[in-house]
Amino acid sequence: MRKPLIVGNWKMNLTISEGVNLVNSVIDAGIDQLKVDYGFAPSFVALGEIKKYLNDSHILAAQNIYFEDSGAFTGEVSADMVISAGANCVILGHSERRHIFKESDEIINKKVRQAVDKGLNVILCVGELLEEREAGCEVETVLRQVALGLKGLNSDDMKKVVIAYEPVWAIGTGKTASKDDAETMHREIRSFVSKLYGENIANDLRILYGGSVKPENIKELMSAENVDGALVGGASLKAESFVKILKFYE
Ligand SMILES: O=C[C@H](O)COP(=O)(O)O
């Protein structure tokens, strides 16, 4: 039985004090951590401060890391640095990294391997563009991203991996994939991972959905057999909407 996981990806939003206020409001709402794993992905600069308000079961995710240990890489942040700030997880391969910052599957894979080697959990994001869906190659695109993202990982490493399916056309647009669209892709991903790593690893793998998740659609999405949680952008920036999402089980 896979425990649901919901992570708020703040992207480039919220100052440190705004983030602290949001986290405290969410914690005060008394989310049942036996029913749902949850956490936050603030900016790098807020990680250390936000960590002070979390317990060991919370997810504290960085939104990126660089794949090298250290050195002359001005502006980059290493796995050790985010770990030293309290992060236990990192989001990699987000569509904004792929498309705005031109990160290739090869670079994303180097980051995935670095994160896992350093002991971080990884939320590997995959997802097709609208034109890829319209051309009917969405499954091929997504499975290629999964294969290239996971390259070089062994079965033990896979215990640290969560996959987030985020169709790019649904991110920040208000357009959500239907429950059936999400379920179809999640099933494809699970069966592909099963071919790569075997049935047990595939059955334990949490596959999140991301793309305009909000209080109004979380229940329906979570009712899909292979949807194990959500990576939430816009609706995670306000305590009221994020708490409603986290309480989907009520
Ligand atoms: O990481 C989160 C996704 O990009 C979804 O963002 P959104 O909920 O604002 O559509």
CSV table of C-alpha atoms and ligand atoms in Angstrom, one decimal:
chain,number,residue,atom,x,y,z
A,1,MET,CA,0.0,0.0,0.0
A,2,ARG,CA,1.5,3.3,-1.1
A,3,LYS,CA,1.1,6.2,1.4
A,4,PRO,CA,-0.1,9.4,-0.3
A,5,LEU,CA,2.5,12.1,-0.7
A,6,ILE,CA,1.7,15.8,-1.4
A,7,VAL,CA,4.5,18.4,-1.8
A,8,GLY,CA,4.0,22.1,-2.3
A,9,ASN,CA,6.5,23.5,-4.9
A,10,TRP,CA,6.7,27.2,-4.2
A,11,LYS,CA,8.8,27.9,-7.3
A,12,MET,CA,10.2,31.4,-7.2
A,13,ASN,CA,7.6,32.7,-4.7
A,14,LEU,CA,7.5,33.7,-1.1
A,15,THR,CA,10.1,35.4,1.0
A,16,ILE,CA,11.5,33.6,4.1
A,17,SER,CA,9.0,35.2,6.5
A,18,GLU,CA,6.1,34.6,4.1
A,19,GLY,CA,7.2,31.0,3.9
A,20,VAL,CA,7.5,30.6,7.7
A,21,ASN,CA,4.0,32.0,8.1
A,22,LEU,CA,2.6,29.6,5.5
A,23,VAL,CA,4.3,26.6,7.0
A,24,ASN,CA,3.1,27.4,10.5
A,25,SER,CA,-0.5,27.9,9.3
A,26,VAL,CA,-0.4,24.5,7.6
A,27,ILE,CA,1.1,22.8,10.6
A,28,ASP,CA,-1.5,24.4,12.9
A,29,ALA,CA,-4.2,22.9,10.7
A,30,GLY,CA,-3.3,19.5,12.2
A,31,ILE,CA,-2.7,17.4,9.0
A,32,ASP,CA,-2.7,13.7,10.0
A,33,GLN,CA,0.8,12.5,9.0
A,34,LEU,CA,-0.3,8.9,9.4
A,35,LYS,CA,-2.7,9.4,6.4
A,36,VAL,CA,-0.5,11.6,4.2
A,37,ASP,CA,3.2,12.4,3.8
A,38,TYR,CA,3.6,16.1,3.0
A,39,GLY,CA,6.1,18.9,2.7
A,40,PHE,CA,7.3,21.9,1.1
A,41,ALA,CA,9.8,22.9,-1.6
A,42,PRO,CA,10.9,26.5,-0.8
A,43,SER,CA,13.6,28.5,-2.4
A,44,PHE,CA,17.2,27.6,-1.4
A,45,VAL,CA,17.5,30.6,0.8
A,46,ALA,CA,14.4,29.6,2.9
A,47,LEU,CA,15.3,26.0,3.5
A,48,GLY,CA,17.3,26.5,6.7
A,49,GLU,CA,14.6,28.6,8.3
A,50,ILE,CA,11.7,26.5,7.2
A,51,LYS,CA,13.4,23.4,8.6
A,52,LYS,CA,13.1,24.8,12.1
A,53,TYR,CA,9.4,24.4,12.0
A,54,LEU,CA,9.2,20.8,10.6
A,55,ASN,CA,9.5,17.4,12.1
A,56,ASP,CA,11.6,14.5,10.7
A,57,SER,CA,8.6,13.1,8.8
A,58,HIS,CA,8.0,16.2,6.8
A,59,ILE,CA,9.4,16.5,3.3
A,60,LEU,CA,11.7,19.5,2.8
A,61,ALA,CA,12.7,19.6,-0.8
A,62,ALA,CA,15.1,21.8,-2.7
A,63,GLN,CA,13.9,22.8,-6.1
A,64,ASN,CA,17.2,21.9,-7.8
A,65,ILE,CA,20.8,21.1,-7.2
A,66,TYR,CA,24.0,21.0,-9.3
A,67,PHE,CA,25.6,17.7,-10.1
A,68,GLU,CA,29.1,18.5,-9.0
A,69,ASP,CA,30.3,18.2,-5.4
A,70,SER,CA,31.8,21.7,-5.2
A,71,GLY,CA,34.0,24.1,-7.1
A,72,ALA,CA,33.9,27.1,-9.5
A,73,PHE,CA,30.3,27.0,-10.5
A,74,THR,CA,29.1,30.5,-9.6
A,75,GLY,CA,25.4,30.6,-8.7
A,76,GLU,CA,25.0,26.8,-8.3
A,77,VAL,CA,24.0,25.0,-5.2
A,78,SER,CA,25.3,21.5,-4.3
A,79,ALA,CA,23.6,18.5,-2.7
A,80,ASP,CA,25.7,18.8,0.4
A,81,MET,CA,24.6,22.4,0.7
A,82,VAL,CA,20.9,21.7,0.6
A,83,ILE,CA,21.4,18.8,3.0
A,84,SER,CA,23.3,21.1,5.4
A,85,ALA,CA,20.3,23.5,5.3
A,86,GLY,CA,18.0,20.6,6.3
A,87,ALA,CA,16.6,19.3,3.0
A,88,ASN,CA,15.8,15.6,2.7
A,89,CYS,CA,14.6,15.7,-0.9
A,90,VAL,CA,15.1,17.5,-4.2
A,91,ILE,CA,12.8,18.2,-7.2
A,92,LEU,CA,14.7,17.4,-10.5
A,93,GLY,CA,13.7,17.6,-14.1
A,94,HIS,CA,10.8,20.0,-13.5
A,95,SER,CA,9.4,21.3,-16.8
A,96,GLU,CA,10.5,24.8,-16.0
A,97,ARG,CA,14.1,23.6,-15.6
A,98,ARG,CA,13.7,21.6,-18.8
A,99,HIS,CA,12.2,24.3,-21.0
A,100,ILE,CA,13.2,27.7,-19.5
A,101,PHE,CA,16.7,26.6,-18.4
A,102,LYS,CA,17.2,24.1,-21.2
A,103,GLU,CA,18.2,21.2,-18.9
A,104,SER,CA,18.7,18.1,-21.0
A,105,ASP,CA,17.8,14.5,-19.9
A,106,GLU,CA,21.5,13.9,-19.6
A,107,ILE,CA,22.0,16.8,-17.1
A,108,ILE,CA,18.9,15.8,-15.2
A,109,ASN,CA,20.2,12.3,-14.9
A,110,LYS,CA,23.6,13.5,-13.6
A,111,LYS,CA,21.7,15.5,-10.9
A,112,VAL,CA,19.5,12.5,-10.1
A,113,ARG,CA,22.5,10.3,-9.6
A,114,GLN,CA,24.3,13.0,-7.5
A,115,ALA,CA,21.2,13.5,-5.3
A,116,VAL,CA,20.7,9.7,-4.7
A,117,ASP,CA,24.5,9.2,-4.0
A,118,LYS,CA,24.3,12.0,-1.4
A,119,GLY,CA,21.3,10.4,0.3
A,120,LEU,CA,18.6,12.8,-0.9
A,121,ASN,CA,15.2,11.6,-2.0
A,122,VAL,CA,14.3,12.7,-5.5
A,123,ILE,CA,11.1,13.8,-7.1
A,124,LEU,CA,11.8,13.3,-10.8
A,125,CYS,CA,9.4,15.3,-12.9
A,126,VAL,CA,8.4,14.2,-16.4
A,127,GLY,CA,5.7,15.4,-18.8
A,128,GLU,CA,4.8,16.1,-22.4
A,129,LEU,CA,4.2,19.4,-24.2
A,130,LEU,CA,0.8,20.1,-25.7
A,131,GLU,CA,2.2,19.5,-29.2
A,132,GLU,CA,3.5,16.1,-28.1
A,133,ARG,CA,0.1,15.1,-26.8
A,134,GLU,CA,-1.6,16.4,-29.9
A,135,ALA,CA,0.8,14.4,-32.0
A,136,GLY,CA,-0.1,11.3,-30.0
A,137,CYS,CA,3.5,10.7,-28.7
A,138,GLU,CA,2.9,11.6,-25.1
A,139,VAL,CA,3.5,8.2,-23.7
A,140,GLU,CA,6.7,7.7,-25.7
A,141,THR,CA,8.0,11.2,-24.6
A,142,VAL,CA,7.3,10.6,-20.9
A,143,LEU,CA,8.7,7.1,-20.9
A,144,ARG,CA,11.9,8.3,-22.6
A,145,GLN,CA,12.2,11.0,-19.9
A,146,VAL,CA,11.7,8.3,-17.2
A,147,ALA,CA,14.3,6.0,-18.8
A,148,LEU,CA,16.9,8.7,-19.3
A,149,GLY,CA,16.3,10.3,-15.9
A,150,LEU,CA,16.7,6.9,-14.0
A,151,LYS,CA,19.7,5.8,-16.1
A,152,GLY,CA,22.4,4.2,-13.8
A,153,LEU,CA,20.2,3.8,-10.8
A,154,ASN,CA,19.9,0.4,-9.1
A,155,SER,CA,17.0,-1.1,-7.2
A,156,ASP,CA,18.3,0.3,-3.9
A,157,ASP,CA,18.5,3.8,-5.4
A,158,MET,CA,14.9,3.5,-6.6
A,159,LYS,CA,13.7,3.5,-2.9
A,160,LYS,CA,14.7,7.1,-2.9
A,161,VAL,CA,12.8,8.0,-6.0
A,162,VAL,CA,9.3,9.5,-6.6
A,163,ILE,CA,8.1,10.3,-10.1
A,164,ALA,CA,5.9,13.3,-10.7
A,165,TYR,CA,3.9,13.2,-14.0
A,166,GLU,CA,3.3,16.8,-14.9
A,167,PRO,CA,1.8,17.4,-18.4
A,168,VAL,CA,3.3,20.7,-19.3
A,169,TRP,CA,0.0,22.0,-20.8
A,170,ALA,CA,-1.6,21.6,-17.4
A,171,ILE,CA,1.0,23.5,-15.3
A,172,GLY,CA,-0.2,26.9,-14.1
A,173,THR,CA,-2.8,27.0,-16.8
A,174,GLY,CA,-5.9,25.9,-14.8
A,175,LYS,CA,-6.2,23.0,-17.2
A,176,THR,CA,-6.0,19.7,-15.3
A,177,ALA,CA,-5.5,16.4,-16.9
A,178,SER,CA,-8.6,14.3,-16.3
A,179,LYS,CA,-8.5,11.5,-13.8
A,180,ASP,CA,-8.4,9.1,-16.7
A,181,ASP,CA,-5.6,10.9,-18.5
A,182,ALA,CA,-3.5,10.9,-15.3
A,183,GLU,CA,-4.4,7.2,-14.5
A,184,THR,CA,-3.4,6.1,-18.1
A,185,MET,CA,0.0,7.8,-17.9
A,186,HIS,CA,0.7,6.7,-14.3
A,187,ARG,CA,-0.1,3.1,-15.3
A,188,GLU,CA,2.2,3.3,-18.2
A,189,ILE,CA,5.0,4.7,-16.0
A,190,ARG,CA,4.5,2.0,-13.4
A,191,SER,CA,4.5,-0.8,-15.9
A,192,PHE,CA,7.7,0.7,-17.6
A,193,VAL,CA,9.4,0.8,-14.2
A,194,SER,CA,8.3,-2.7,-13.6
A,195,LYS,CA,10.1,-3.8,-16.7
A,196,LEU,CA,13.2,-1.9,-15.6
A,197,TYR,CA,13.3,-2.8,-11.9
A,198,GLY,CA,10.7,-5.6,-11.3
A,199,GLU,CA,7.3,-5.6,-9.9
A,200,ASN,CA,8.1,-5.0,-6.3
A,201,ILE,CA,10.0,-1.7,-6.9
A,202,ALA,CA,7.3,-0.6,-9.4
A,203,ASN,CA,4.5,-1.4,-6.9
A,204,ASP,CA,6.2,0.6,-4.1
A,205,LEU,CA,7.0,3.6,-6.4
A,206,ARG,CA,5.0,6.7,-5.7
A,207,ILE,CA,3.8,8.5,-8.8
A,208,LEU,CA,2.5,12.0,-8.2
A,209,TYR,CA,0.4,14.1,-10.5
A,210,GLY,CA,1.1,17.8,-11.0
A,211,GLY,CA,-0.6,20.5,-13.0
A,212,SER,CA,-3.3,22.8,-11.7
A,213,VAL,CA,-4.1,20.6,-8.7
A,214,LYS,CA,-6.5,22.4,-6.4
A,215,PRO,CA,-8.9,21.7,-3.6
A,216,GLU,CA,-11.7,21.2,-6.2
A,217,ASN,CA,-10.0,18.4,-8.1
A,218,ILE,CA,-7.7,16.6,-5.6
A,219,LYS,CA,-10.3,14.1,-4.4
A,220,GLU,CA,-11.0,12.9,-7.9
A,221,LEU,CA,-7.4,12.7,-8.9
A,222,MET,CA,-6.5,10.8,-5.8
A,223,SER,CA,-9.3,8.3,-6.5
A,224,ALA,CA,-7.3,7.0,-9.5
A,225,GLU,CA,-5.5,3.7,-8.6
A,226,ASN,CA,-2.1,4.8,-9.7
A,227,VAL,CA,-2.1,8.4,-8.6
A,228,ASP,CA,-0.3,8.4,-5.3
A,229,GLY,CA,-0.2,12.1,-4.5
A,230,ALA,CA,0.4,15.5,-6.0
A,231,LEU,CA,3.1,18.1,-6.7
A,232,VAL,CA,1.2,21.3,-6.2
A,233,GLY,CA,2.4,24.7,-7.5
A,234,GLY,CA,0.0,27.7,-7.3
A,235,ALA,CA,-2.4,26.2,-4.8
A,236,SER,CA,0.4,25.5,-2.3
A,237,LEU,CA,1.1,29.2,-1.9
A,238,LYS,CA,-1.9,29.9,0.3
A,239,ALA,CA,-2.4,27.9,3.6
A,240,GLU,CA,-6.1,27.7,3.0
A,241,SER,CA,-5.9,25.9,-0.3
A,242,PHE,CA,-2.9,23.8,0.5
A,243,VAL,CA,-4.6,22.6,3.7
A,244,LYS,CA,-7.8,21.7,1.8
A,245,ILE,CA,-5.7,19.7,-0.6
A,246,LEU,CA,-3.8,17.9,2.2
A,247,LYS,CA,-7.1,17.0,3.8
A,248,PHE,CA,-8.4,15.3,0.7
A,249,TYR,CA,-9.0,12.1,2.7
A,250,GLU,CA,-11.7,13.8,4.9
B,1,LIG,O1,5.5,21.7,-9.5
B,1,LIG,C1,4.3,22.0,-9.6
B,1,LIG,C2,3.8,22.0,-10.9
B,1,LIG,O2,4.5,22.7,-11.8
B,1,LIG,C3,2.3,22.4,-11.0
B,1,LIG,O3,2.1,23.8,-10.8
B,1,LIG,P1,0.6,24.4,-10.7
B,1,LIG,O4,0.0,23.6,-9.6
B,1,LIG,O5,0.8,25.8,-10.4
B,1,LIG,O6,0.0,24.1,-12.1
